[in-house]
Short mmCIF file of C-alpha atoms and ligand atoms in Angstrom, two decimals:
data_model
loop_
_atom_site.label_atom_id
_atom_site.label_comp_id
_atom_site.label_asym_id
_atom_site.label_seq_id
_atom_site.Cartn_x
_atom_site.Cartn_y
_atom_site.Cartn_z
CA MET Y 8 -53.21 36.06 23.52
CA ALA Y 9 -51.15 38.58 25.48
CA ASP Y 10 -48.26 40.30 23.73
CA THR Y 11 -44.80 38.97 24.54
CA ILE Y 12 -41.19 39.93 23.99
CA PHE Y 13 -41.26 37.83 20.80
CA GLY Y 14 -44.15 39.93 19.45
CA LYS Y 15 -42.00 43.01 20.04
CA ILE Y 16 -39.09 41.37 18.16
CA ILE Y 17 -41.39 40.46 15.24
CA ARG Y 18 -42.60 44.07 15.06
CA ARG Y 19 -38.99 45.29 15.33
CA GLU Y 20 -39.78 47.20 18.53
CA ILE Y 21 -36.80 45.61 20.26
CA PRO Y 22 -33.61 44.32 18.64
CA ALA Y 23 -32.68 40.72 18.03
CA ASP Y 24 -30.01 38.91 16.05
CA ILE Y 25 -32.28 37.76 13.23
CA VAL Y 26 -30.92 34.88 11.15
CA TYR Y 27 -33.94 33.93 9.02
CA GLU Y 28 -37.28 35.37 7.95
CA ASP Y 29 -40.10 34.45 5.60
CA ASP Y 30 -43.80 35.36 5.42
CA ASP Y 31 -44.73 33.11 8.34
CA VAL Y 32 -41.60 32.59 10.45
CA LEU Y 33 -38.92 34.69 12.13
CA ALA Y 34 -35.76 33.14 13.59
CA PHE Y 35 -33.24 34.83 15.87
CA LYS Y 36 -30.43 33.88 18.21
CA ASP Y 37 -31.37 33.09 21.80
CA LEU Y 38 -30.18 35.76 24.23
CA ASN Y 39 -29.05 33.09 26.71
CA PRO Y 40 -27.67 30.31 24.51
CA GLN Y 41 -27.63 26.76 25.87
CA ALA Y 42 -25.41 25.43 23.05
CA PRO Y 43 -22.91 26.90 20.55
CA VAL Y 44 -25.88 27.29 18.17
CA HIS Y 45 -29.18 28.26 19.81
CA VAL Y 46 -31.77 29.78 17.50
CA LEU Y 47 -35.47 30.38 18.19
CA PHE Y 48 -38.01 29.84 15.37
CA VAL Y 49 -41.16 31.85 16.01
CA PRO Y 50 -44.41 31.96 14.01
CA LYS Y 51 -45.44 35.50 13.12
CA ARG Y 52 -49.05 34.52 13.84
CA ALA Y 53 -48.75 33.85 17.52
CA LEU Y 54 -50.06 30.95 19.56
CA ALA Y 55 -49.30 31.07 23.28
CA THR Y 56 -48.41 27.39 23.71
CA LEU Y 57 -48.54 24.10 21.84
CA ASN Y 58 -51.77 23.47 23.80
CA ASP Y 59 -53.40 26.21 21.77
CA ALA Y 60 -52.62 24.65 18.39
CA THR Y 61 -55.52 23.22 16.39
CA PRO Y 62 -55.67 21.37 13.07
CA ALA Y 63 -55.97 24.82 11.44
CA ASP Y 64 -52.40 25.48 12.63
CA ALA Y 65 -50.91 22.31 11.15
CA GLU Y 66 -49.41 24.07 8.13
CA LEU Y 67 -47.91 26.85 10.25
CA ILE Y 68 -46.34 24.42 12.73
CA GLY Y 69 -45.03 22.34 9.83
CA LYS Y 70 -43.45 25.43 8.31
CA LEU Y 71 -41.88 26.33 11.66
CA ILE Y 72 -40.19 22.94 12.05
CA LEU Y 73 -39.16 22.77 8.39
CA ALA Y 74 -37.63 26.27 8.68
CA ALA Y 75 -35.51 25.02 11.59
CA ALA Y 76 -34.44 21.93 9.63
CA ALA Y 77 -33.60 23.99 6.53
CA TYR Y 78 -31.53 26.41 8.64
CA ALA Y 79 -29.65 23.49 10.20
CA LYS Y 80 -28.89 22.09 6.76
CA ARG Y 81 -27.80 25.48 5.43
CA GLU Y 82 -25.46 25.95 8.39
CA GLY Y 83 -23.99 22.45 7.94
CA LEU Y 84 -25.39 21.20 11.25
CA ASP Y 85 -27.44 18.38 9.80
CA LYS Y 86 -24.79 15.67 9.62
CA ASP Y 87 -23.61 15.90 13.23
CA GLY Y 88 -27.19 16.58 14.22
CA TYR Y 89 -29.10 18.91 16.48
CA ARG Y 90 -32.09 19.10 18.77
CA ALA Y 91 -35.38 20.89 18.02
CA VAL Y 92 -37.47 21.51 21.15
CA ILE Y 93 -40.85 23.02 21.99
CA ASN Y 94 -41.31 23.72 25.69
CA CYS Y 95 -44.92 23.81 26.93
CA ASN Y 96 -46.08 25.43 30.15
CA GLU Y 97 -44.50 25.07 33.58
CA HIS Y 98 -43.22 21.49 33.53
CA GLY Y 99 -41.90 21.96 30.02
CA GLY Y 100 -39.92 24.99 31.17
CA GLN Y 101 -41.74 27.51 28.96
CA THR Y 102 -41.06 31.12 29.95
CA VAL Y 103 -42.18 33.07 26.86
CA PHE Y 104 -45.80 32.41 25.95
CA HIS Y 105 -45.48 32.74 22.19
CA LEU Y 106 -44.96 29.28 20.68
CA HIS Y 107 -41.39 28.73 19.48
CA VAL Y 108 -38.99 25.99 18.45
CA HIS Y 109 -35.50 25.96 19.97
CA LEU Y 110 -32.80 24.75 17.57
CA LEU Y 111 -29.78 23.61 19.60
CA ALA Y 112 -26.58 22.41 17.95
CA GLY Y 113 -22.81 22.46 18.05
CA ARG Y 114 -22.38 20.05 20.94
CA ARG Y 115 -23.58 16.59 21.92
CA MET Y 116 -26.99 16.74 23.63
CA HIS Y 117 -27.90 14.53 26.57
CA TRP Y 118 -30.88 12.27 27.07
CA PRO Y 119 -32.92 12.22 29.20
CA PRO Y 120 -32.93 16.02 29.49
CA GLY Y 121 -32.76 17.58 32.93
P1 AMP N 14 -38.80 29.02 26.70
O1 AMP N 14 -38.21 28.92 28.09
O2 AMP N 14 -38.93 27.70 25.98
O3 AMP N 14 -40.11 29.79 26.73
O4 AMP N 14 -37.76 29.82 25.85
C1 AMP N 14 -37.66 31.21 25.88
C2 AMP N 14 -36.29 31.56 25.38
O5 AMP N 14 -36.30 32.91 24.98
C3 AMP N 14 -35.18 31.41 26.43
O6 AMP N 14 -34.21 30.49 25.95
C4 AMP N 14 -34.62 32.83 26.53
O7 AMP N 14 -33.22 32.84 26.69
C5 AMP N 14 -35.04 33.45 25.22
N1 AMP N 14 -35.21 34.89 25.21
C6 AMP N 14 -35.89 35.66 26.09
N2 AMP N 14 -35.86 36.95 25.71
C7 AMP N 14 -35.15 37.00 24.56
C8 AMP N 14 -34.78 38.04 23.66
N3 AMP N 14 -35.12 39.31 23.88
N4 AMP N 14 -34.04 37.72 22.58
C9 AMP N 14 -33.68 36.45 22.34
N5 AMP N 14 -34.02 35.41 23.14
C10 AMP N 14 -34.74 35.68 24.23
#
């Protein structure tokens, strides 16, 4: 897949406010936050979209979501709750084509989303 701005963040070629890292996942604050807490969880091994995921990626995607949940718990966001979102392609509102999970918290979310 083509390189993206998230690849550059993973390689430390451009700065980001990194809040979590392990062997498989990097998490950093969204530049344009949509909630008081807005963190992006990105797999270091890139997939462009959720469409590109295969059963071979199940463990990686599981780790990505569990990293977001663990961060929420660590930050005390779990009781009030939060939203974890993966946008896919145009109708999903995806703008960066390196799969990522948005963790949004710190305010009440609305449903259905806009
Ligand atoms: P999506 O629209 O689901 O592809 O989400 C992409 C997100 O990346 C948006 O919420 C952007 O605000 C965010 N974003 C873009 N560039 C950066 C950056 N350099 N650092 C942090 N977040 C970014």
